[in-house]
PDB file of C-alpha atoms in Angstrom:
ATOM      1  CA  UNK A  66     -44.705 -29.526 -52.473  1.00 90.00           C
ATOM      2  CA  UNK A  67     -43.009 -30.948 -55.513  1.00 92.00           C
ATOM      3  CA  UNK A  68     -41.240 -34.305 -55.458  1.00 94.00           C
ATOM      4  CA  UNK A  69     -37.865 -32.687 -54.764  1.00 95.00           C
ATOM      5  CA  UNK A  70     -39.346 -30.423 -52.073  1.00 96.00           C
ATOM      6  CA  UNK A  71     -41.002 -33.434 -50.437  1.00 96.00           C
ATOM      7  CA  UNK A  72     -37.751 -35.416 -50.419  1.00 97.00           C
ATOM      8  CA  UNK A  73     -35.923 -32.407 -48.972  1.00 97.00           C
ATOM      9  CA  UNK A  74     -38.650 -32.098 -46.310  1.00 97.00           C
ATOM     10  CA  UNK A  75     -38.097 -35.720 -45.328  1.00 97.00           C
ATOM     11  CA  UNK A  76     -34.338 -35.138 -45.132  1.00 97.00           C
ATOM     12  CA  UNK A  77     -34.766 -31.922 -43.140  1.00 97.00           C
ATOM     13  CA  UNK A  78     -36.935 -33.791 -40.626  1.00 96.00           C
ATOM     14  CA  UNK A  79     -34.490 -36.667 -40.214  1.00 96.00           C
ATOM     15  CA  UNK A  80     -36.662 -39.232 -42.017  1.00 96.00           C
ATOM     16  CA  UNK A  81     -34.537 -41.948 -43.625  1.00 95.00           C
ATOM     17  CA  UNK A  82     -35.971 -43.113 -46.935  1.00 97.00           C
ATOM     18  CA  UNK A  83     -35.221 -45.171 -50.002  1.00 97.00           C
ATOM     19  CA  UNK A  84     -36.389 -43.858 -53.375  1.00 97.00           C
ATOM     20  CA  UNK A  85     -37.501 -45.959 -56.329  1.00 94.00           C
ATOM     21  CA  UNK A  86     -38.054 -44.019 -59.552  1.00 92.00           C
ATOM     22  CA  UNK A  87     -40.333 -45.435 -62.239  1.00 89.00           C
ATOM     23  CA  UNK A  88     -42.576 -44.372 -65.116  1.00 85.00           C
ATOM     24  CA  UNK A  89     -45.704 -42.469 -64.099  1.00 82.00           C
ATOM     25  CA  UNK A  90     -48.380 -44.795 -62.735  1.00 80.00           C
ATOM     26  CA  UNK A  91     -52.028 -43.878 -62.290  1.00 72.00           C
ATOM     27  CA  UNK A  92     -53.458 -46.970 -60.610  1.00 68.00           C
ATOM     28  CA  UNK A  93     -52.472 -50.173 -58.877  1.00 68.00           C
ATOM     29  CA  UNK A  94     -52.694 -52.203 -62.081  1.00 75.00           C
ATOM     30  CA  UNK A  95     -50.055 -49.993 -63.731  1.00 74.00           C
ATOM     31  CA  UNK A  96     -47.907 -50.198 -60.611  1.00 74.00           C
ATOM     32  CA  UNK A  97     -47.993 -54.006 -60.816  1.00 76.00           C
ATOM     33  CA  UNK A  98     -45.905 -53.713 -63.992  1.00 78.00           C
ATOM     34  CA  UNK A  99     -43.150 -51.833 -62.107  1.00 81.00           C
ATOM     35  CA  UNK A 100     -40.341 -53.759 -60.429  1.00 82.00           C
ATOM     36  CA  UNK A 101     -40.484 -52.549 -56.830  1.00 87.00           C
ATOM     37  CA  UNK A 102     -38.037 -53.622 -54.129  1.00 90.00           C
ATOM     38  CA  UNK A 103     -40.773 -54.079 -51.482  1.00 92.00           C
ATOM     39  CA  UNK A 104     -44.064 -54.736 -53.287  1.00 90.00           C
ATOM     40  CA  UNK A 105     -45.657 -56.186 -50.149  1.00 93.00           C
ATOM     41  CA  UNK A 106     -45.359 -52.753 -48.484  1.00 95.00           C
ATOM     42  CA  UNK A 107     -46.712 -50.634 -51.323  1.00 94.00           C
ATOM     43  CA  UNK A 108     -49.730 -48.527 -50.389  1.00 95.00           C
ATOM     44  CA  UNK A 109     -53.017 -47.825 -52.126  1.00 94.00           C
ATOM     45  CA  UNK A 110     -54.677 -44.487 -51.355  1.00 95.00           C
ATOM     46  CA  UNK A 111     -58.374 -43.628 -51.514  1.00 96.00           C
ATOM     47  CA  UNK A 112     -59.277 -39.936 -51.229  1.00 97.00           C
ATOM     48  CA  UNK A 113     -62.917 -39.742 -50.157  1.00 97.00           C
ATOM     49  CA  UNK A 114     -65.426 -37.293 -48.731  1.00 97.00           C
ATOM     50  CA  UNK A 115     -68.701 -37.494 -46.886  1.00 96.00           C
ATOM     51  CA  UNK A 116     -72.035 -36.821 -48.575  1.00 94.00           C
ATOM     52  CA  UNK A 117     -72.147 -33.252 -47.207  1.00 94.00           C
ATOM     53  CA  UNK A 118     -68.699 -32.450 -48.671  1.00 93.00           C
ATOM     54  CA  UNK A 119     -67.693 -31.269 -45.225  1.00 94.00           C
ATOM     55  CA  UNK A 120     -65.247 -33.993 -44.155  1.00 97.00           C
ATOM     56  CA  UNK A 121     -62.426 -35.440 -46.237  1.00 98.00           C
ATOM     57  CA  UNK A 122     -60.467 -38.613 -45.595  1.00 98.00           C
ATOM     58  CA  UNK A 123     -57.474 -40.387 -47.030  1.00 98.00           C
ATOM     59  CA  UNK A 124     -57.667 -44.143 -46.546  1.00 98.00           C
ATOM     60  CA  UNK A 125     -54.244 -45.731 -47.045  1.00 98.00           C
ATOM     61  CA  UNK A 126     -54.073 -49.518 -47.168  1.00 96.00           C
ATOM     62  CA  UNK A 127     -51.762 -52.229 -48.406  1.00 94.00           C
ATOM     63  CA  UNK A 128     -51.851 -52.323 -52.192  1.00 87.00           C
ATOM     64  CA  UNK A 129     -53.559 -55.706 -52.462  1.00 88.00           C
ATOM     65  CA  UNK A 130     -56.511 -54.786 -50.218  1.00 92.00           C
ATOM     66  CA  UNK A 131     -59.991 -53.752 -51.243  1.00 92.00           C
ATOM     67  CA  UNK A 132     -61.942 -51.247 -49.181  1.00 94.00           C
ATOM     68  CA  UNK A 133     -65.717 -51.432 -48.974  1.00 94.00           C
ATOM     69  CA  UNK A 134     -66.628 -47.784 -48.279  1.00 94.00           C
ATOM     70  CA  UNK A 135     -70.029 -48.679 -46.826  1.00 95.00           C
ATOM     71  CA  UNK A 136     -68.499 -51.098 -44.323  1.00 95.00           C
ATOM     72  CA  UNK A 137     -65.669 -48.674 -43.573  1.00 96.00           C
ATOM     73  CA  UNK A 138     -67.968 -45.727 -42.847  1.00 95.00           C
ATOM     74  CA  UNK A 139     -70.180 -47.817 -40.570  1.00 96.00           C
ATOM     75  CA  UNK A 140     -67.159 -49.106 -38.641  1.00 95.00           C
ATOM     76  CA  UNK A 141     -65.925 -45.553 -38.071  1.00 95.00           C
ATOM     77  CA  UNK A 142     -69.227 -43.766 -37.503  1.00 94.00           C
ATOM     78  CA  UNK A 143     -68.970 -41.664 -40.654  1.00 95.00           C
ATOM     79  CA  UNK A 144     -71.590 -40.330 -43.041  1.00 95.00           C
ATOM     80  CA  UNK A 145     -71.953 -41.876 -46.518  1.00 96.00           C
ATOM     81  CA  UNK A 146     -68.642 -41.771 -48.389  1.00 96.00           C
ATOM     82  CA  UNK A 147     -67.780 -41.289 -52.032  1.00 95.00           C
ATOM     83  CA  UNK A 148     -64.634 -40.489 -53.939  1.00 96.00           C
ATOM     84  CA  UNK A 149     -63.632 -36.838 -53.895  1.00 97.00           C
ATOM     85  CA  UNK A 150     -63.267 -35.049 -57.212  1.00 96.00           C
ATOM     86  CA  UNK A 151     -59.965 -34.139 -58.889  1.00 96.00           C
ATOM     87  CA  UNK A 152     -60.779 -30.480 -58.112  1.00 97.00           C
ATOM     88  CA  UNK A 153     -61.186 -31.289 -54.406  1.00 97.00           C
ATOM     89  CA  UNK A 154     -57.935 -33.262 -54.483  1.00 97.00           C
ATOM     90  CA  UNK A 155     -56.118 -30.298 -56.035  1.00 97.00           C
ATOM     91  CA  UNK A 156     -57.695 -27.764 -53.663  1.00 96.00           C
ATOM     92  CA  UNK A 157     -57.049 -29.687 -50.442  1.00 97.00           C
ATOM     93  CA  UNK A 158     -53.844 -31.633 -51.084  1.00 97.00           C
ATOM     94  CA  UNK A 159     -52.378 -29.898 -54.167  1.00 96.00           C
ATOM     95  CA  UNK A 160     -52.198 -33.289 -55.893  1.00 95.00           C
ATOM     96  CA  UNK A 161     -53.295 -34.671 -59.246  1.00 92.00           C
ATOM     97  CA  UNK A 162     -55.103 -37.996 -59.704  1.00 91.00           C
ATOM     98  CA  UNK A 163     -52.582 -40.837 -59.668  1.00 89.00           C
ATOM     99  CA  UNK A 164     -50.307 -38.992 -57.241  1.00 92.00           C
ATOM    100  CA  UNK A 165     -52.417 -39.401 -54.103  1.00 95.00           C
ATOM    101  CA  UNK A 166     -50.252 -40.004 -51.041  1.00 97.00           C
ATOM    102  CA  UNK A 167     -50.270 -39.408 -47.303  1.00 98.00           C
ATOM    103  CA  UNK A 168     -47.389 -36.982 -47.911  1.00 98.00           C
ATOM    104  CA  UNK A 169     -49.963 -34.769 -49.643  1.00 97.00           C
ATOM    105  CA  UNK A 170     -51.315 -33.977 -46.185  1.00 97.00           C
ATOM    106  CA  UNK A 171     -48.237 -31.782 -45.760  1.00 97.00           C
ATOM    107  CA  UNK A 172     -49.870 -29.505 -48.381  1.00 96.00           C
ATOM    108  CA  UNK A 173     -53.078 -29.325 -46.308  1.00 97.00           C
ATOM    109  CA  UNK A 174     -52.425 -26.100 -44.379  1.00 93.00           C
ATOM    110  CA  UNK A 175     -55.778 -26.276 -42.583  1.00 96.00           C
ATOM    111  CA  UNK A 176     -55.399 -30.013 -41.767  1.00 96.00           C
ATOM    112  CA  UNK A 177     -58.876 -30.738 -43.106  1.00 96.00           C
ATOM    113  CA  UNK A 178     -58.052 -34.240 -44.346  1.00 98.00           C
ATOM    114  CA  UNK A 179     -57.932 -37.118 -41.868  1.00 98.00           C
ATOM    115  CA  UNK A 180     -55.686 -40.071 -42.614  1.00 98.00           C
ATOM    116  CA  UNK A 181     -56.864 -43.584 -41.839  1.00 98.00           C
ATOM    117  CA  UNK A 182     -53.767 -45.769 -42.071  1.00 98.00           C
ATOM    118  CA  UNK A 183     -53.914 -49.561 -42.375  1.00 97.00           C
ATOM    119  CA  UNK A 184     -52.622 -51.055 -39.102  1.00 97.00           C
ATOM    120  CA  UNK A 185     -50.787 -53.730 -41.109  1.00 97.00           C
ATOM    121  CA  UNK A 186     -48.155 -51.058 -41.815  1.00 97.00           C
ATOM    122  CA  UNK A 187     -47.523 -50.568 -38.082  1.00 97.00           C
ATOM    123  CA  UNK A 188     -43.927 -51.554 -37.349  1.00 97.00           C
ATOM    124  CA  UNK A 189     -43.211 -51.882 -41.092  1.00 97.00           C
ATOM    125  CA  UNK A 190     -42.117 -49.684 -43.956  1.00 97.00           C
ATOM    126  CA  UNK A 191     -44.607 -48.123 -46.345  1.00 98.00           C
ATOM    127  CA  UNK A 192     -44.205 -47.308 -50.024  1.00 96.00           C
ATOM    128  CA  UNK A 193     -45.898 -44.037 -51.025  1.00 97.00           C
ATOM    129  CA  UNK A 194     -45.528 -41.418 -53.723  1.00 95.00           C
ATOM    130  CA  UNK A 195     -43.499 -38.312 -52.839  1.00 96.00           C
ATOM    131  CA  UNK A 196     -46.335 -36.083 -54.159  1.00 95.00           C
ATOM    132  CA  UNK A 197     -45.519 -37.285 -57.678  1.00 93.00           C
ATOM    133  CA  UNK A 198     -46.414 -40.575 -59.360  1.00 92.00           C
ATOM    134  CA  UNK A 199     -43.003 -41.081 -60.984  1.00 93.00           C
ATOM    135  CA  UNK A 200     -41.446 -42.414 -57.793  1.00 94.00           C
ATOM    136  CA  UNK A 201     -42.131 -44.386 -54.639  1.00 95.00           C
ATOM    137  CA  UNK A 202     -40.495 -43.464 -51.372  1.00 97.00           C
ATOM    138  CA  UNK A 203     -40.044 -46.201 -48.753  1.00 98.00           C
ATOM    139  CA  UNK A 204     -40.102 -44.977 -45.160  1.00 98.00           C
ATOM    140  CA  UNK A 205     -40.917 -46.464 -41.772  1.00 98.00           C
ATOM    141  CA  UNK A 206     -44.673 -46.104 -41.277  1.00 98.00           C
ATOM    142  CA  UNK A 207     -44.105 -44.868 -37.719  1.00 97.00           C
ATOM    143  CA  UNK A 208     -41.964 -42.029 -39.095  1.00 98.00           C
ATOM    144  CA  UNK A 209     -44.738 -41.109 -41.526  1.00 98.00           C
ATOM    145  CA  UNK A 210     -47.262 -40.970 -38.679  1.00 98.00           C
ATOM    146  CA  UNK A 211     -44.933 -38.870 -36.504  1.00 97.00           C
ATOM    147  CA  UNK A 212     -44.228 -36.477 -39.374  1.00 97.00           C
ATOM    148  CA  UNK A 213     -47.929 -35.979 -40.144  1.00 97.00           C
ATOM    149  CA  UNK A 214     -48.921 -35.608 -36.495  1.00 97.00           C
ATOM    150  CA  UNK A 215     -46.174 -32.989 -36.039  1.00 96.00           C
ATOM    151  CA  UNK A 216     -47.866 -31.160 -38.938  1.00 96.00           C
ATOM    152  CA  UNK A 217     -51.139 -31.435 -36.937  1.00 97.00           C
ATOM    153  CA  UNK A 218     -52.729 -33.728 -39.514  1.00 97.00           C
ATOM    154  CA  UNK A 219     -55.213 -36.139 -37.911  1.00 97.00           C
ATOM    155  CA  UNK A 220     -53.960 -39.722 -38.270  1.00 98.00           C
ATOM    156  CA  UNK A 221     -55.652 -42.902 -37.075  1.00 97.00           C
ATOM    157  CA  UNK A 222     -54.408 -46.474 -37.357  1.00 97.00           C
ATOM    158  CA  UNK A 223     -57.244 -48.745 -38.516  1.00 96.00           C
ATOM    159  CA  UNK A 224     -57.721 -52.469 -38.900  1.00 92.00           C
ATOM    160  CA  UNK A 225     -59.356 -53.397 -42.189  1.00 86.00           C
TER     161      UNK A 225
END
């Protein structure tokens, strides 16, 4: 889905959102230069895979957090993890590097990618790209989880 299709999808599913447009950003450092209305709720997304390339995960955390993949995989009983390639990102989520977002799971027709969502977003809003890195959409995290689960995407709240 394009940015406009994603926003229409949110509207069609009764998800209230606030949109902040900005120049394209490709990492958290570039995003720091953007004036965001809710910077404490901005998300960082790590698209990873196991060492057999058979399981894919999106780890979404608050923007100021660091994720130790070794510790994370041990805590969740996963195989060794590494970052997925841009080709894998395009094939599974139809996204380009810099545009990674939980909303990309709506492009995952086979629901192969599991979302691990930082529990600190529970009961809060979350700022994520609408499948395009020229905007941030602010939605209640619970609405995001409900939307993805209705799509049959596996979602798990995690404490990091």
